[in-house]
Amino acid sequence: VACESYQWNDSVYTSIGDYVQHFTDIHGADSVMTLHLTVNYGTHNVYDTSVCESYVWNGNTYTTSDTYTYAYTNDEGCTSVDTLHLTVNHGTHNVYDTTVCESYVWNGITYTTSNTYTHEYTNDDGCASVDTLHLTVNHAVHGDTSAVAYDRYTWNESTYTASGDYTYSHTDANGCEQVDTLHLTIYNSSSGEFSEVACES
């Protein structure tokens, strides 16, 4: 029994079979020798594998895409080598730092407060992924003022002469649109002209 090949009387055999050789013995007689040969072969398996993050093969952990080999002796006692063509895909982990006014829509969800948020999903390679959002939400302060004046009132460089509610829009220090409201009451001054004639006083 041999692995791969067997050399016998200057001949190399690689297949299972019965082989005969004729020769003349020391006495000059024709003789026959027969070889009953079993040839076993090494195992050479090839694996093509795609995984996420890592892969354990024959007790070893692999985390990068490459071609790996594993040498061993098979059940027939022959030297064997298996080959692994490994593709290792990785999850996606994006990080976003975002500053907005009032609210922000991220992955279909509306956020109105500053915080850190995460979004779990499966990426295009089929691997578990997590994105992180560091969100700052600024809110405009909307001022509300009530005022009473005679004849006219000046507010934010505009002069008003009638009672009413007025608004003033502007951008605050955070870049957010702010709307202030003025509740104004105007009283008009009255004036009169009199002509009198008097003696002494």
C-alpha positions as a Markdown table, in Angstrom:
| # | Residue | x | y | z |
|---|---|---|---|---|
| 1 | Val | 0.0 | 0.0 | 0.0 |
| 2 | Ala | 1.5 | 3.4 | -1.0 |
| 3 | Cys | 0.6 | 7.0 | -1.3 |
| 4 | Glu | 0.5 | 8.6 | -4.7 |
| 5 | Ser | 3.1 | 6.2 | -6.3 |
| 6 | Tyr | 5.3 | 3.2 | -5.7 |
| 7 | Gln | 8.7 | 2.3 | -7.1 |
| 8 | Trp | 9.3 | -1.5 | -7.6 |
| 9 | Asn | 12.2 | -3.0 | -9.5 |
| 10 | Asp | 13.1 | 0.3 | -11.2 |
| 11 | Ser | 9.5 | 1.0 | -12.3 |
| 12 | Val | 7.2 | 3.6 | -10.8 |
| 13 | Tyr | 3.5 | 2.7 | -10.5 |
| 14 | Thr | 0.7 | 5.2 | -9.7 |
| 15 | Ser | -2.4 | 3.1 | -10.0 |
| 16 | Ile | -4.0 | 0.2 | -8.1 |
| 17 | Gly | -3.3 | -3.1 | -9.8 |
| 18 | Asp | -1.4 | -6.4 | -9.9 |
| 19 | Tyr | 2.0 | -6.1 | -11.5 |
| 20 | Val | 4.1 | -9.1 | -12.6 |
| 21 | Gln | 7.8 | -9.2 | -13.3 |
| 22 | His | 9.7 | -12.2 | -14.8 |
| 23 | Phe | 13.3 | -12.9 | -13.9 |
| 24 | Thr | 15.8 | -15.7 | -13.8 |
| 25 | Asp | 16.7 | -16.9 | -10.3 |
| 26 | Ile | 20.2 | -17.8 | -9.2 |
| 27 | His | 19.7 | -21.4 | -10.4 |
| 28 | Gly | 18.8 | -20.2 | -13.9 |
| 29 | Ala | 15.1 | -21.0 | -13.6 |
| 30 | Asp | 12.4 | -18.6 | -14.9 |
| 31 | Ser | 10.7 | -17.0 | -12.0 |
| 32 | Val | 7.7 | -14.7 | -11.5 |
| 33 | Met | 7.2 | -12.0 | -8.9 |
| 34 | Thr | 3.7 | -10.5 | -8.5 |
| 35 | Leu | 3.0 | -7.1 | -6.8 |
| 36 | His | -0.5 | -6.5 | -5.5 |
| 37 | Leu | -0.5 | -2.7 | -5.2 |
| 38 | Thr | -3.0 | -0.3 | -3.6 |
| 39 | Val | -2.3 | 3.3 | -4.3 |
| 40 | Asn | -4.0 | 5.9 | -2.1 |
| 41 | Tyr | -4.0 | 9.6 | -2.8 |
| 42 | Gly | -3.7 | 12.8 | -0.7 |
| 43 | Thr | -6.9 | 14.9 | -0.3 |
| 44 | His | -6.9 | 18.3 | -1.9 |
| 45 | Asn | -10.2 | 20.0 | -1.1 |
| 46 | Val | -10.8 | 23.6 | -2.3 |
| 47 | Tyr | -13.3 | 25.9 | -0.5 |
| 48 | Asp | -14.6 | 29.3 | -1.6 |
| 49 | Thr | -16.1 | 31.1 | 1.4 |
| 50 | Ser | -17.4 | 34.6 | 2.1 |
| 51 | Val | -18.1 | 35.7 | 5.7 |
| 52 | Cys | -18.6 | 38.7 | 7.9 |
| 53 | Glu | -15.8 | 39.9 | 10.2 |
| 54 | Ser | -14.0 | 36.6 | 10.8 |
| 55 | Tyr | -13.9 | 32.9 | 10.0 |
| 56 | Val | -12.6 | 29.9 | 12.0 |
| 57 | Trp | -11.0 | 27.1 | 9.8 |
| 58 | Asn | -9.2 | 24.1 | 11.3 |
| 59 | Gly | -8.8 | 25.9 | 14.6 |
| 60 | Asn | -7.4 | 29.2 | 13.2 |
| 61 | Thr | -9.3 | 32.5 | 13.1 |
| 62 | Tyr | -8.9 | 34.6 | 9.9 |
| 63 | Thr | -10.0 | 38.2 | 9.7 |
| 64 | Thr | -8.7 | 39.2 | 6.3 |
| 65 | Ser | -9.4 | 38.1 | 2.7 |
| 66 | Asp | -6.7 | 35.8 | 1.3 |
| 67 | Thr | -5.9 | 32.2 | 0.2 |
| 68 | Tyr | -5.0 | 29.9 | 3.1 |
| 69 | Thr | -3.8 | 26.3 | 3.1 |
| 70 | Tyr | -4.1 | 23.5 | 5.6 |
| 71 | Ala | -1.7 | 20.5 | 5.5 |
| 72 | Tyr | -2.6 | 17.2 | 7.2 |
| 73 | Thr | -2.5 | 13.4 | 6.8 |
| 74 | Asn | -5.8 | 11.9 | 5.6 |
| 75 | Asp | -7.5 | 8.7 | 6.7 |
| 76 | Glu | -5.4 | 6.7 | 4.2 |
| 77 | Gly | -2.2 | 8.1 | 5.7 |
| 78 | Cys | -1.4 | 10.3 | 2.7 |
| 79 | Thr | -0.1 | 13.9 | 2.9 |
| 80 | Ser | -2.9 | 16.2 | 2.0 |
| 81 | Val | -3.5 | 19.9 | 1.6 |
| 82 | Asp | -6.8 | 21.8 | 1.6 |
| 83 | Thr | -7.1 | 25.3 | 0.2 |
| 84 | Leu | -9.4 | 28.0 | 1.4 |
| 85 | His | -10.2 | 31.0 | -0.8 |
| 86 | Leu | -11.6 | 33.4 | 1.8 |
| 87 | Thr | -13.4 | 36.7 | 1.4 |
| 88 | Val | -13.9 | 38.6 | 4.7 |
| 89 | Asn | -16.4 | 41.4 | 4.6 |
| 90 | His | -16.8 | 43.9 | 7.4 |
| 91 | Gly | -19.7 | 45.9 | 8.8 |
| 92 | Thr | -20.1 | 49.6 | 8.1 |
| 93 | His | -19.6 | 52.0 | 11.0 |
| 94 | Asn | -20.1 | 55.6 | 9.8 |
| 95 | Val | -20.0 | 58.5 | 12.3 |
| 96 | Tyr | -21.8 | 61.8 | 11.6 |
| 97 | Asp | -21.5 | 65.1 | 13.5 |
| 98 | Thr | -24.4 | 67.3 | 12.6 |
| 99 | Thr | -25.7 | 70.6 | 13.8 |
| 100 | Val | -29.2 | 71.8 | 12.8 |
| 101 | Cys | -32.0 | 74.1 | 13.8 |
| 102 | Glu | -35.2 | 72.8 | 15.3 |
| 103 | Ser | -35.2 | 69.2 | 14.0 |
| 104 | Tyr | -33.4 | 66.7 | 11.9 |
| 105 | Val | -34.6 | 63.6 | 9.9 |
| 106 | Trp | -32.2 | 60.7 | 9.8 |
| 107 | Asn | -33.1 | 57.3 | 8.4 |
| 108 | Gly | -36.8 | 58.2 | 8.5 |
| 109 | Ile | -36.9 | 59.3 | 12.1 |
| 110 | Thr | -37.3 | 63.0 | 13.2 |
| 111 | Tyr | -35.1 | 64.1 | 16.1 |
| 112 | Thr | -35.7 | 67.4 | 18.0 |
| 113 | Thr | -33.2 | 67.1 | 20.8 |
| 114 | Ser | -29.4 | 67.0 | 21.0 |
| 115 | Asn | -28.0 | 63.5 | 21.6 |
| 116 | Thr | -26.1 | 60.6 | 20.2 |
| 117 | Tyr | -28.2 | 58.3 | 18.1 |
| 118 | Thr | -27.4 | 54.9 | 16.4 |
| 119 | His | -28.9 | 53.2 | 13.3 |
| 120 | Glu | -28.5 | 49.4 | 12.9 |
| 121 | Tyr | -28.8 | 47.8 | 9.5 |
| 122 | Thr | -27.3 | 45.2 | 7.1 |
| 123 | Asn | -24.9 | 46.6 | 4.6 |
| 124 | Asp | -24.5 | 45.6 | 0.9 |
| 125 | Asp | -22.1 | 42.8 | 1.9 |
| 126 | Gly | -24.7 | 41.3 | 4.2 |
| 127 | Cys | -22.8 | 42.3 | 7.4 |
| 128 | Ala | -24.3 | 43.8 | 10.5 |
| 129 | Ser | -23.6 | 47.5 | 10.6 |
| 130 | Val | -24.1 | 50.4 | 13.0 |
| 131 | Asp | -24.0 | 54.1 | 12.1 |
| 132 | Thr | -23.7 | 56.8 | 14.8 |
| 133 | Leu | -25.1 | 60.3 | 14.7 |
| 134 | His | -23.8 | 63.0 | 17.1 |
| 135 | Leu | -26.6 | 65.5 | 16.8 |
| 136 | Thr | -26.8 | 69.1 | 18.1 |
| 137 | Val | -30.2 | 70.7 | 17.7 |
| 138 | Asn | -30.4 | 74.4 | 18.3 |
| 139 | His | -33.8 | 76.1 | 18.9 |
| 140 | Ala | -34.6 | 79.7 | 18.2 |
| 141 | Val | -36.0 | 81.9 | 21.0 |
| 142 | His | -39.1 | 83.6 | 20.0 |
| 143 | Gly | -39.5 | 86.9 | 21.9 |
| 144 | Asp | -43.0 | 88.2 | 22.9 |
| 145 | Thr | -43.2 | 91.8 | 23.9 |
| 146 | Ser | -46.2 | 94.0 | 24.8 |
| 147 | Ala | -45.9 | 97.8 | 24.6 |
| 148 | Val | -48.1 | 100.9 | 25.1 |
| 149 | Ala | -47.2 | 104.2 | 23.4 |
| 150 | Tyr | -48.6 | 107.5 | 22.4 |
| 151 | Asp | -48.8 | 108.4 | 18.7 |
| 152 | Arg | -45.9 | 106.1 | 17.5 |
| 153 | Tyr | -43.6 | 103.4 | 18.6 |
| 154 | Thr | -40.2 | 102.3 | 17.2 |
| 155 | Trp | -39.3 | 98.6 | 17.3 |
| 156 | Asn | -36.3 | 97.0 | 15.5 |
| 157 | Glu | -35.8 | 100.1 | 13.4 |
| 158 | Ser | -39.4 | 100.3 | 12.3 |
| 159 | Thr | -41.9 | 102.9 | 13.4 |
| 160 | Tyr | -45.5 | 101.9 | 14.1 |
| 161 | Thr | -48.4 | 104.4 | 14.5 |
| 162 | Ala | -51.3 | 102.0 | 14.9 |
| 163 | Ser | -52.2 | 99.3 | 17.5 |
| 164 | Gly | -51.7 | 95.7 | 16.4 |
| 165 | Asp | -49.5 | 92.6 | 16.6 |
| 166 | Tyr | -46.2 | 92.9 | 14.6 |
| 167 | Thr | -43.5 | 90.3 | 13.9 |
| 168 | Tyr | -39.8 | 90.6 | 13.3 |
| 169 | Ser | -37.8 | 87.8 | 11.7 |
| 170 | His | -34.1 | 87.5 | 12.0 |
| 171 | Thr | -31.3 | 84.9 | 12.4 |
| 172 | Asp | -29.9 | 84.3 | 15.8 |
| 173 | Ala | -26.3 | 83.5 | 16.9 |
| 174 | Asn | -26.8 | 79.8 | 16.1 |
| 175 | Gly | -28.0 | 80.5 | 12.6 |
| 176 | Cys | -31.6 | 79.7 | 13.4 |
| 177 | Glu | -34.6 | 81.7 | 12.2 |
| 178 | Gln | -36.1 | 83.6 | 15.1 |
| 179 | Val | -39.5 | 85.4 | 15.0 |
| 180 | Asp | -40.3 | 88.0 | 17.7 |
| 181 | Thr | -43.8 | 89.4 | 18.3 |
| 182 | Leu | -44.8 | 92.8 | 19.4 |
| 183 | His | -48.3 | 93.4 | 20.9 |
| 184 | Leu | -48.6 | 97.1 | 20.5 |
| 185 | Thr | -51.2 | 99.5 | 21.8 |
| 186 | Ile | -51.1 | 103.1 | 20.5 |
| 187 | Tyr | -52.9 | 106.0 | 22.1 |
| 188 | Asn | -53.3 | 109.1 | 19.9 |
| 189 | Ser | -52.7 | 112.5 | 21.6 |
| 190 | Ser | -55.5 | 115.0 | 21.4 |
| 191 | Ser | -54.9 | 118.7 | 20.8 |
| 192 | Gly | -57.3 | 121.7 | 21.0 |
| 193 | Glu | -57.2 | 125.4 | 20.0 |
| 194 | Phe | -59.2 | 128.0 | 22.0 |
| 195 | Ser | -59.8 | 131.7 | 21.4 |
| 196 | Glu | -60.9 | 133.7 | 24.4 |
| 197 | Val | -61.3 | 137.4 | 25.3 |
| 198 | Ala | -61.0 | 138.3 | 28.9 |
| 199 | Cys | -60.7 | 141.3 | 31.2 |
| 200 | Glu | -58.3 | 141.3 | 34.0 |
| 201 | Ser | -57.9 | 137.6 | 34.2 |
